[in-house]
């Protein structure tokens, strides 16, 4: 079993971006992060995004509107950022408080600054295999992780567990694309799928993005499969200072020995998401700087 080291691969990508940004004279790329409320996971993700931006030389700004912000006020805030010539990328951290319509907020972000890739136009471009858009960071990070660990998906059966807008749907479309490294046969499973283990056992590459701690057990995995664990779940653990531990969507101790390759949690997909956000921000900067 080979452990795919997301930290190492993300570090390599970050070093490449840092070298590229160092060549920019004048204004540096600017990423604006919007976080509404104090979801503990979001607080930690946004911190990590700011820290990585600083490491690369990307300017980051953080906006923390009150949790009571209305939809109209959040739209107005996004409109302001869309019109601000010093802002290249805009990210509204998910999840948003329940009273806000998250998809409507994603739609409001200008497609040219949508480094999250959740806007309708950018999601459509993934379906159309048009490289001028932005691919959402976690799916793009998974593709990069697979490519840089020497996995070609061509002809492989990729089974995606989960149909979210953030991971499940876009990763299925990316794996399906008719291009080098992709060309997979793709099955998407979800909470309504009947006889799930029979399907997941067919996977050459299993992508677990269902958001349930340790959901994938050994009986659901074909020996020799590649397993990508997208889950980052906080489960209570009294032995930890924080009171919780992080676990993926895969029961790692029993599944890992079966696999050809597997990503750990933490240290697998997570760091790649942040690295791809930076890559998208640099891309947004180039696109906006182009005449
Ligand atoms: N929440 C979990 N993943 C993501 C992501 O990739 N982008 C945003 N904006 N929120 C998230």
XYZ file of C-alpha atoms and ligand atoms in Angstrom:
302
model
C 0.000 0.000 0.000
C 1.303 3.422 -0.990
C 0.223 6.466 0.968
C -0.421 9.473 -1.295
C 1.230 12.387 0.504
C -0.995 15.411 -0.137
C 1.210 17.660 1.979
C 4.263 16.876 -0.125
C 2.459 17.298 -3.458
C 0.793 20.537 -2.304
C 4.157 21.869 -1.108
C 5.630 21.269 -4.574
C 2.729 23.085 -6.233
C 2.956 25.977 -3.759
C 6.699 26.315 -4.459
C 5.956 26.521 -8.212
C 3.350 29.227 -7.624
C 5.654 31.152 -5.295
C 8.371 31.172 -7.960
C 5.856 32.383 -10.539
C 4.432 35.169 -8.333
C 7.983 36.321 -7.515
C 8.399 37.237 -11.196
C 5.405 39.615 -11.110
C 6.472 43.224 -10.898
C 3.951 45.677 -9.509
C 0.626 44.582 -8.061
C 0.398 41.010 -6.734
C -2.664 38.765 -7.136
C -5.315 39.514 -4.501
C -7.700 36.985 -2.985
C -10.634 38.166 -0.881
C -12.100 35.669 1.566
C -15.587 36.163 2.972
C -16.549 34.174 6.057
C -19.991 34.596 7.615
C -20.351 33.217 11.149
C -17.981 31.174 13.275
C -18.262 27.594 12.050
C -15.110 26.140 13.679
C -14.022 24.200 10.584
C -14.492 27.289 8.386
C -12.434 29.407 10.802
C -9.575 26.934 10.505
C -9.832 26.555 6.680
C -9.874 30.318 6.099
C -6.838 30.755 8.373
C -4.974 28.131 6.362
C -5.922 29.896 3.104
C -4.579 33.239 4.425
C -1.347 31.610 5.602
C -0.744 29.867 2.267
C -1.501 33.065 0.315
C 1.117 34.925 2.386
C 3.646 32.157 1.746
C 3.198 32.496 -2.021
C 3.118 36.286 -2.145
C -0.606 36.480 -2.917
C -2.318 39.329 -1.061
C -5.300 38.178 0.960
C -8.090 40.162 2.514
C -10.639 38.756 4.871
C -14.141 40.080 5.348
C -16.163 38.875 8.345
C -19.739 40.133 7.993
C -22.031 39.685 11.001
C -23.883 36.350 11.103
C -27.119 38.354 10.815
C -26.204 39.713 7.352
C -29.151 39.547 4.950
C -29.063 38.078 1.473
C -29.389 41.573 -0.025
C -26.497 42.901 2.083
C -24.279 39.964 1.145
C -25.140 40.490 -2.537
C -24.183 44.171 -2.171
C -20.881 43.180 -0.570
C -20.121 40.753 -3.417
C -21.122 43.351 -6.027
C -18.582 45.707 -4.467
C -15.828 43.086 -4.690
C -16.838 42.207 -8.267
C -16.367 45.879 -9.212
C -13.116 46.375 -7.251
C -10.200 46.407 -9.723
C -7.717 45.422 -7.001
C -9.527 42.124 -6.273
C -8.689 39.116 -8.490
C -10.373 36.263 -6.634
C -13.422 36.055 -4.366
C -14.203 33.125 -2.100
C -17.303 32.891 0.073
C -16.644 30.137 2.574
C -19.246 27.384 2.725
C -21.347 26.527 4.693
C -23.269 29.763 5.045
C -25.827 30.293 7.830
C -29.160 28.651 7.032
C -31.041 31.901 6.293
C -28.788 32.565 3.283
C -29.208 30.909 -0.117
C -25.723 29.547 -0.753
C -26.149 28.727 -4.441
C -27.576 32.208 -5.123
C -24.505 33.667 -3.407
C -22.156 31.530 -5.521
C -23.995 32.748 -8.623
C -23.530 36.364 -7.605
C -19.722 36.152 -7.702
C -18.404 37.399 -11.043
C -17.368 34.371 -13.165
C -14.005 36.102 -13.814
C -13.264 36.228 -10.058
C -14.913 32.931 -9.089
C -11.761 31.122 -7.938
C -14.015 28.620 -6.130
C -15.538 27.516 -9.445
C -19.077 27.324 -8.016
C -20.630 29.879 -10.357
C -23.049 28.498 -12.981
C -20.802 29.563 -15.866
C -17.684 27.915 -14.444
C -19.521 24.678 -13.607
C -20.886 24.717 -17.162
C -17.392 25.140 -18.561
C -16.311 21.959 -16.753
C -19.129 20.135 -18.558
C -18.080 21.713 -21.864
C -14.379 20.942 -21.266
C -13.567 24.624 -21.686
C -10.299 25.494 -19.924
C -10.946 29.231 -19.746
C -13.010 28.858 -16.556
C -12.237 27.906 -12.966
C -12.520 24.354 -11.690
C -13.505 24.092 -8.029
C -10.511 23.554 -5.814
C -11.148 20.170 -4.198
C -11.947 18.320 -7.472
C -9.063 20.070 -9.246
C -6.826 19.101 -6.319
C -7.875 15.460 -6.595
C -7.028 15.403 -10.323
C -3.636 16.969 -9.598
C -3.019 14.472 -6.776
C -3.786 11.572 -9.103
C -1.650 12.979 -11.935
C 1.324 13.717 -9.693
C 1.159 10.265 -8.105
C 1.348 8.667 -11.552
C -2.293 7.578 -11.954
C -3.863 7.739 -15.402
C -7.657 7.339 -15.175
C -7.995 6.246 -18.809
C -10.336 3.255 -19.022
C -10.587 2.967 -15.239
C -13.858 2.709 -13.377
C -14.084 5.693 -11.046
C -16.834 5.458 -8.458
C -17.719 8.740 -6.747
C -19.505 8.528 -3.421
C -21.442 11.780 -2.991
C -23.178 14.211 -5.371
C -22.391 17.614 -3.857
C -21.853 20.701 -5.974
C -18.489 21.247 -4.276
C -17.001 17.792 -4.889
C -19.149 14.919 -6.165
C -20.591 16.408 -9.354
C -17.481 18.291 -10.560
C -15.026 15.451 -9.839
C -17.270 13.068 -11.803
C -17.248 15.489 -14.774
C -13.471 15.956 -14.593
C -12.738 12.223 -14.485
C -15.067 11.804 -17.465
C -13.426 14.469 -19.660
C -11.885 13.413 -22.939
C -8.322 14.443 -22.168
C -4.979 13.073 -20.984
C -5.152 11.722 -17.440
C -8.983 11.511 -17.486
C -11.175 9.394 -19.833
C -12.584 7.319 -16.990
C -15.850 5.429 -16.827
C -17.701 7.113 -13.986
C -20.423 6.021 -11.587
C -21.885 8.444 -9.037
C -23.406 6.916 -5.902
C -25.258 8.749 -3.147
C -27.516 8.304 -0.131
C -30.328 7.035 -2.396
C -28.247 4.341 -4.112
C -29.406 0.758 -3.670
C -26.790 -1.878 -2.877
C -23.976 0.615 -2.546
C -21.212 -1.888 -1.611
C -21.800 -3.836 -4.855
C -21.049 -0.644 -6.810
C -18.149 0.653 -4.735
C -16.517 -2.797 -4.963
C -16.304 -2.303 -8.741
C -14.194 0.830 -8.350
C -10.631 0.934 -9.632
C -10.599 4.408 -8.100
C -13.005 5.160 -5.259
C -13.571 8.807 -4.355
C -15.301 9.099 -0.999
C -17.019 12.462 -0.563
C -20.147 11.603 1.372
C -19.377 13.526 4.579
C -19.930 10.624 6.973
C -17.062 9.596 9.246
C -15.494 6.210 8.395
C -18.439 5.287 6.146
C -16.358 3.234 3.690
C -15.445 -0.096 5.216
C -13.221 -2.921 3.923
C -16.148 -4.901 2.454
C -16.871 -1.942 0.127
C -13.425 -1.822 -1.492
C -11.882 -3.989 -4.203
C -8.380 -5.193 -3.303
C -5.825 -3.159 -5.257
C -8.093 -0.104 -5.600
C -6.964 3.506 -5.328
C -8.945 5.291 -2.617
C -9.242 9.081 -2.390
C -10.749 10.186 0.918
C -12.285 13.652 0.678
C -13.971 13.618 4.097
C -12.766 15.884 6.886
C -14.991 14.993 9.833
C -14.552 16.090 13.430
C -15.468 13.255 15.779
C -15.484 13.668 19.571
C -12.347 12.274 21.229
C -11.826 12.873 24.945
C -8.138 11.889 24.691
C -7.390 14.945 22.516
C -6.736 18.437 23.868
C -9.172 19.870 21.325
C -11.838 17.331 22.317
C -12.052 15.955 18.764
C -10.044 14.122 16.145
C -10.186 14.398 12.367
C -11.297 11.400 10.389
C -12.120 10.848 6.756
C -15.068 9.159 5.073
C -13.006 5.952 4.936
C -12.291 3.582 7.821
C -8.558 3.890 7.256
C -7.213 1.096 9.518
C -9.144 -1.669 7.746
C -9.305 -0.209 4.216
C -5.687 0.970 3.793
C -4.098 -2.515 3.822
C -6.327 -3.505 0.865
C -5.442 -0.554 -1.365
C -2.795 0.036 -3.988
C -2.849 3.707 -2.947
C -4.829 5.750 -0.446
C -4.902 9.359 0.784
C -4.693 9.941 4.547
C -6.870 12.373 6.544
C -5.451 14.803 7.423
C -2.639 15.290 4.894
C -4.322 14.020 1.732
C -6.881 15.999 -0.258
C -7.115 18.929 2.250
C -3.763 20.577 1.478
C -4.408 20.178 -2.266
C -7.656 22.167 -2.018
C -5.766 25.149 -0.621
C -2.960 24.833 -3.196
C -5.469 24.757 -6.092
C -7.224 27.833 -4.682
C -3.917 29.658 -4.998
C -3.430 28.330 -8.521
C -6.900 29.611 -9.457
C -6.134 33.006 -7.910
C -2.963 33.338 -9.994
C -4.978 32.276 -13.061
C -7.614 34.950 -12.284
C -4.843 37.534 -11.997
C -3.465 36.548 -15.433
C -6.900 36.551 -17.051
C -7.724 39.987 -15.688
C -4.307 41.400 -16.559
C -4.619 40.178 -20.158
C -5.410 42.964 -22.639
N -16.189 24.573 2.201
C -15.625 23.357 2.038
N -14.876 23.335 0.918
C -14.965 24.554 0.363
C -14.407 25.153 -0.804
O -13.685 24.537 -1.596
N -14.742 26.453 -1.009
C -15.550 27.145 -0.181
N -15.826 28.403 -0.484
N -16.081 26.630 0.898
C -15.788 25.340 1.174
